[in-house]
Amino acid sequence: MSAPDSVSNAPTPDDIQWIPSSILESVRTADLFSNEAPLTVDYGCGEGAFVLAMAERHPERNFLATERLVGRVEKVCKIAARLGLRNLRVLRLENLYAARFILPPDSVSTSYVSFPDPWPKRAHQNRRLVQPDFLDAVRATLVSGGELRLKTDDLPYFQWMEKIIADSKGWERVAWDDDASHPLTNFEARFIAQGLPIHKTILRKIA
Ligand SMILES: C[S@@+](CC[C@H](N)C(=O)[O-])C[C@H]1O[C@@H](n2cnc3c(N)ncnc32)[C@H](O)[C@@H]1O
């Protein structure tokens, strides 16, 4: 007896993880999803609480999560498969590389960078994700009016972001006023439990 369609069509973790056939050319989003729904990208998704909850809440959107750690990628893919999510793909790749070389231009409606590693030592600050090159690369992937939403608990890193944003052209700053309706990221839940302030800003792509 064959399995009912709803079971046989359930995605597996391998269906959720996206391994590009080539990392030397940008992808067509139509190759990733079965529809052309607006795309949200979560750079450095970690254990994925945020992007999993968003994908569950918003079946009318598509989601791509990037993460460099294999264990985290596997965990997110397993949970997504268990939840039957067909609108989420997970890419194990470095964030800047994904934004610069893999995502096509003008294809993303919203990007999130939540609690990127702060690299507090001065000698390590060149490892921070938010740099002029990263903002330029993310901006190129966004549709006109698309947004990059940044959050960190780390005030010195936020002040660093502010300086880089001030020198980066083609954005307007927007107030982050819909936070209450957003699921928490794994790190955000931890920081809120510790009573730490969260620093955040939204950049909207303008011509
Ligand atoms: C501090 S955690 C935050 C995770 C998640 N965004 C959250 O808020 O819970 C940062 C994550 O980004 C990943 N990461 C750091 N640098 C990365 C890079 N260059 N490319 C891809 N992922 C990266 C780390 O492995 C880690 O899972």
Coordinates of C-alpha atoms and ligand atoms in Angstrom, one line a residue:
M1 CA 0.0 0.0 0.0
S2 CA 1.5 3.4 -0.9
A3 CA 1.8 6.2 1.6
P4 CA -0.7 9.0 1.5
D5 CA 0.4 12.0 -0.5
S6 CA 0.6 14.2 2.5
V7 CA 3.2 11.9 4.0
S8 CA 5.2 11.0 0.8
N9 CA 5.4 14.7 0.0
A10 CA 6.8 15.7 3.3
P11 CA 10.2 17.3 2.9
T12 CA 13.3 15.6 4.3
P13 CA 16.2 17.5 5.9
D14 CA 18.1 16.9 2.6
D15 CA 15.2 18.7 0.7
I16 CA 15.6 21.7 3.1
Q17 CA 19.4 22.0 2.9
W18 CA 20.3 23.7 -0.3
I19 CA 23.7 22.7 -1.8
P20 CA 24.3 24.8 -4.9
S21 CA 25.4 22.8 -7.9
S22 CA 28.0 25.6 -8.4
I23 CA 29.2 28.3 -6.1
L24 CA 30.7 30.2 -9.0
E25 CA 27.5 31.5 -10.4
S26 CA 24.4 33.1 -8.8
V27 CA 21.3 31.1 -8.3
R28 CA 17.8 31.7 -9.8
T29 CA 15.4 31.8 -6.9
A30 CA 13.0 29.8 -9.1
D31 CA 15.5 26.9 -8.6
L32 CA 15.1 27.1 -4.9
F33 CA 11.4 27.4 -4.4
S34 CA 8.3 26.3 -6.3
N35 CA 6.9 29.8 -6.4
E36 CA 8.0 33.4 -6.8
A37 CA 6.9 34.6 -3.3
P38 CA 8.9 37.4 -1.7
L39 CA 12.2 36.2 -0.3
T40 CA 13.5 36.8 3.2
V41 CA 17.2 36.0 4.0
D42 CA 18.4 35.3 7.6
Y43 CA 22.2 35.7 7.6
G44 CA 23.9 33.5 10.3
C45 CA 20.7 31.9 11.5
G46 CA 22.4 29.9 14.3
E47 CA 20.0 27.3 15.6
G48 CA 17.2 28.9 13.6
A49 CA 14.4 29.6 16.1
F50 CA 13.7 32.9 14.4
V51 CA 13.7 31.8 10.7
L52 CA 11.8 28.5 11.6
A53 CA 9.0 30.5 13.4
M54 CA 8.9 33.1 10.6
A55 CA 8.6 30.4 7.9
E56 CA 5.9 28.7 9.8
R57 CA 3.9 31.9 10.3
H58 CA 4.4 33.1 6.8
P59 CA 3.7 30.4 4.2
E60 CA 3.1 33.2 1.7
R61 CA 6.8 34.1 1.8
N62 CA 10.0 32.2 1.1
F63 CA 13.0 32.1 3.4
L64 CA 16.7 31.4 3.0
A65 CA 18.9 30.9 6.0
T66 CA 22.7 31.0 5.8
E67 CA 24.9 29.5 8.5
R68 CA 28.5 28.3 8.4
L69 CA 28.4 25.7 11.2
V70 CA 27.4 22.3 9.9
G71 CA 25.8 21.1 13.2
R72 CA 23.5 24.2 13.2
V73 CA 22.6 23.7 9.6
E74 CA 21.7 20.1 10.2
K75 CA 19.6 21.0 13.2
V76 CA 17.6 23.7 11.4
C77 CA 17.0 21.3 8.4
K78 CA 15.8 18.6 10.7
I79 CA 13.3 20.8 12.5
A80 CA 12.1 22.4 9.3
A81 CA 11.5 18.9 7.9
R82 CA 9.6 17.9 11.0
L83 CA 7.5 21.0 10.6
G84 CA 6.9 20.2 7.0
L85 CA 8.2 23.6 5.8
R86 CA 8.5 23.9 2.1
N87 CA 9.2 27.7 2.1
L88 CA 12.6 27.5 3.9
R89 CA 16.0 26.5 2.5
V90 CA 19.2 26.4 4.5
L91 CA 22.6 27.2 2.9
R92 CA 25.8 26.3 4.5
L93 CA 28.0 29.1 3.3
E94 CA 29.8 32.2 4.4
N95 CA 27.5 35.2 4.7
L96 CA 29.4 37.7 2.6
Y97 CA 30.1 35.1 -0.1
A98 CA 26.4 34.2 -0.3
A99 CA 25.3 37.9 -0.6
R100 CA 28.0 38.8 -3.1
F101 CA 28.1 35.8 -5.4
I102 CA 25.1 33.5 -4.9
L103 CA 22.0 35.6 -4.4
P104 CA 20.8 37.3 -7.6
P105 CA 20.5 41.1 -7.7
D106 CA 17.1 42.6 -6.8
S107 CA 15.7 39.3 -5.5
V108 CA 15.3 39.7 -1.7
S109 CA 12.6 41.7 0.0
T110 CA 14.0 41.5 3.6
S111 CA 17.3 40.5 5.1
Y112 CA 18.1 39.9 8.8
V113 CA 21.4 40.0 10.6
S114 CA 20.6 39.1 14.2
F115 CA 23.3 39.1 16.9
P116 CA 26.3 38.7 14.6
D117 CA 29.5 37.6 16.4
P118 CA 30.8 40.9 18.0
W119 CA 34.6 40.2 17.8
P120 CA 35.4 42.6 20.6
K121 CA 39.2 42.6 20.4
R122 CA 40.5 45.4 18.2
A123 CA 42.7 43.0 16.3
H124 CA 39.7 40.9 15.4
Q125 CA 37.3 43.7 14.3
N126 CA 38.0 43.1 10.6
R127 CA 36.2 39.8 11.1
R128 CA 32.9 41.5 11.9
L129 CA 30.2 40.8 9.4
V130 CA 28.9 44.4 9.1
Q131 CA 31.5 46.0 6.9
P132 CA 31.2 48.3 3.9
D133 CA 31.5 45.3 1.5
F134 CA 28.8 43.4 3.2
L135 CA 26.3 46.3 3.2
D136 CA 27.0 46.9 -0.5
A137 CA 26.5 43.2 -1.3
V138 CA 23.3 42.9 0.7
R139 CA 22.0 46.2 -0.9
A140 CA 22.6 44.7 -4.4
T141 CA 20.4 41.6 -3.5
L142 CA 17.5 43.7 -2.2
V143 CA 14.6 44.8 -4.3
S144 CA 13.9 48.6 -4.3
G145 CA 12.4 49.4 -0.9
G146 CA 13.7 46.1 0.5
E147 CA 15.1 46.1 4.0
L148 CA 18.1 45.0 6.0
R149 CA 17.2 44.6 9.7
L150 CA 20.1 44.6 12.1
K151 CA 20.1 43.6 15.8
T152 CA 22.9 43.3 18.4
D153 CA 23.2 43.2 22.2
D154 CA 26.7 44.6 21.8
L155 CA 26.9 48.4 22.1
P156 CA 30.4 48.9 20.8
Y157 CA 29.5 46.7 17.7
F158 CA 26.3 48.8 17.2
Q159 CA 28.3 52.0 17.3
W160 CA 30.7 50.4 14.7
M161 CA 27.6 49.6 12.6
E162 CA 26.3 53.2 12.9
K163 CA 29.6 54.5 11.5
I164 CA 29.6 52.1 8.6
I165 CA 26.0 52.8 7.8
A166 CA 26.7 56.6 7.8
D167 CA 29.3 56.1 5.1
S168 CA 27.2 53.6 3.1
K169 CA 25.1 55.2 0.3
G170 CA 21.6 54.2 -1.0
W171 CA 19.8 53.6 2.3
E172 CA 17.3 55.3 4.5
R173 CA 17.1 54.5 8.2
V174 CA 13.6 53.4 9.4
A175 CA 12.3 52.9 12.9
W176 CA 11.9 49.3 14.0
D177 CA 8.3 49.4 15.1
D178 CA 6.9 45.9 14.5
D179 CA 9.2 44.0 16.8
A180 CA 6.4 42.8 19.1
S181 CA 5.0 40.7 16.2
H182 CA 8.4 39.1 15.5
P183 CA 9.5 35.7 16.9
L184 CA 12.7 35.9 19.0
T185 CA 16.0 34.6 17.8
N186 CA 17.9 32.0 20.0
F187 CA 20.4 34.6 21.2
E188 CA 17.8 37.3 21.6
A189 CA 15.8 35.1 24.0
R190 CA 18.9 34.6 26.0
F191 CA 19.8 38.3 26.1
I192 CA 16.3 39.3 27.0
A193 CA 16.3 36.8 29.9
Q194 CA 19.5 38.4 31.1
G195 CA 17.8 41.8 31.0
L196 CA 20.3 43.1 28.4
P197 CA 19.3 45.9 26.0
I198 CA 19.0 45.1 22.3
H199 CA 20.2 47.7 19.8
K200 CA 18.6 47.6 16.4
T201 CA 18.1 49.5 13.2
I202 CA 16.5 49.0 9.8
L203 CA 18.0 50.1 6.5
R204 CA 15.7 50.5 3.6
K205 CA 17.1 50.4 0.1
I206 CA 16.6 53.6 -1.9
A207 CA 17.7 54.6 -5.4
Ligands
LIG1 C1 25.9 34.9 17.7 S1 25.2 33.7 16.6 C2 23.6 34.4 16.3 C3 22.7 33.3 15.7 C4 21.2 33.8 15.4 N1 21.2 34.8 14.4 C5 20.6 34.3 16.7 O1 20.3 35.5 16.8 O2 20.3 33.4 17.5 C6 26.0 34.1 15.1 C7 25.8 33.0 14.1 O3 26.4 33.4 12.9 C8 27.2 32.3 12.3 N2 28.2 32.9 11.5 C9 29.2 33.7 12.0 N3 30.0 34.2 11.0 C10 29.4 33.7 9.9 C11 29.7 33.8 8.5 N4 30.8 34.6 8.1 N5 29.0 33.2 7.6 C12 27.9 32.4 8.0 N6 27.6 32.3 9.3 C13 28.3 32.9 10.2 C14 27.7 31.6 13.5 O4 28.1 30.3 13.3 C15 26.5 31.7 14.5 O5 25.7 30.6 14.3

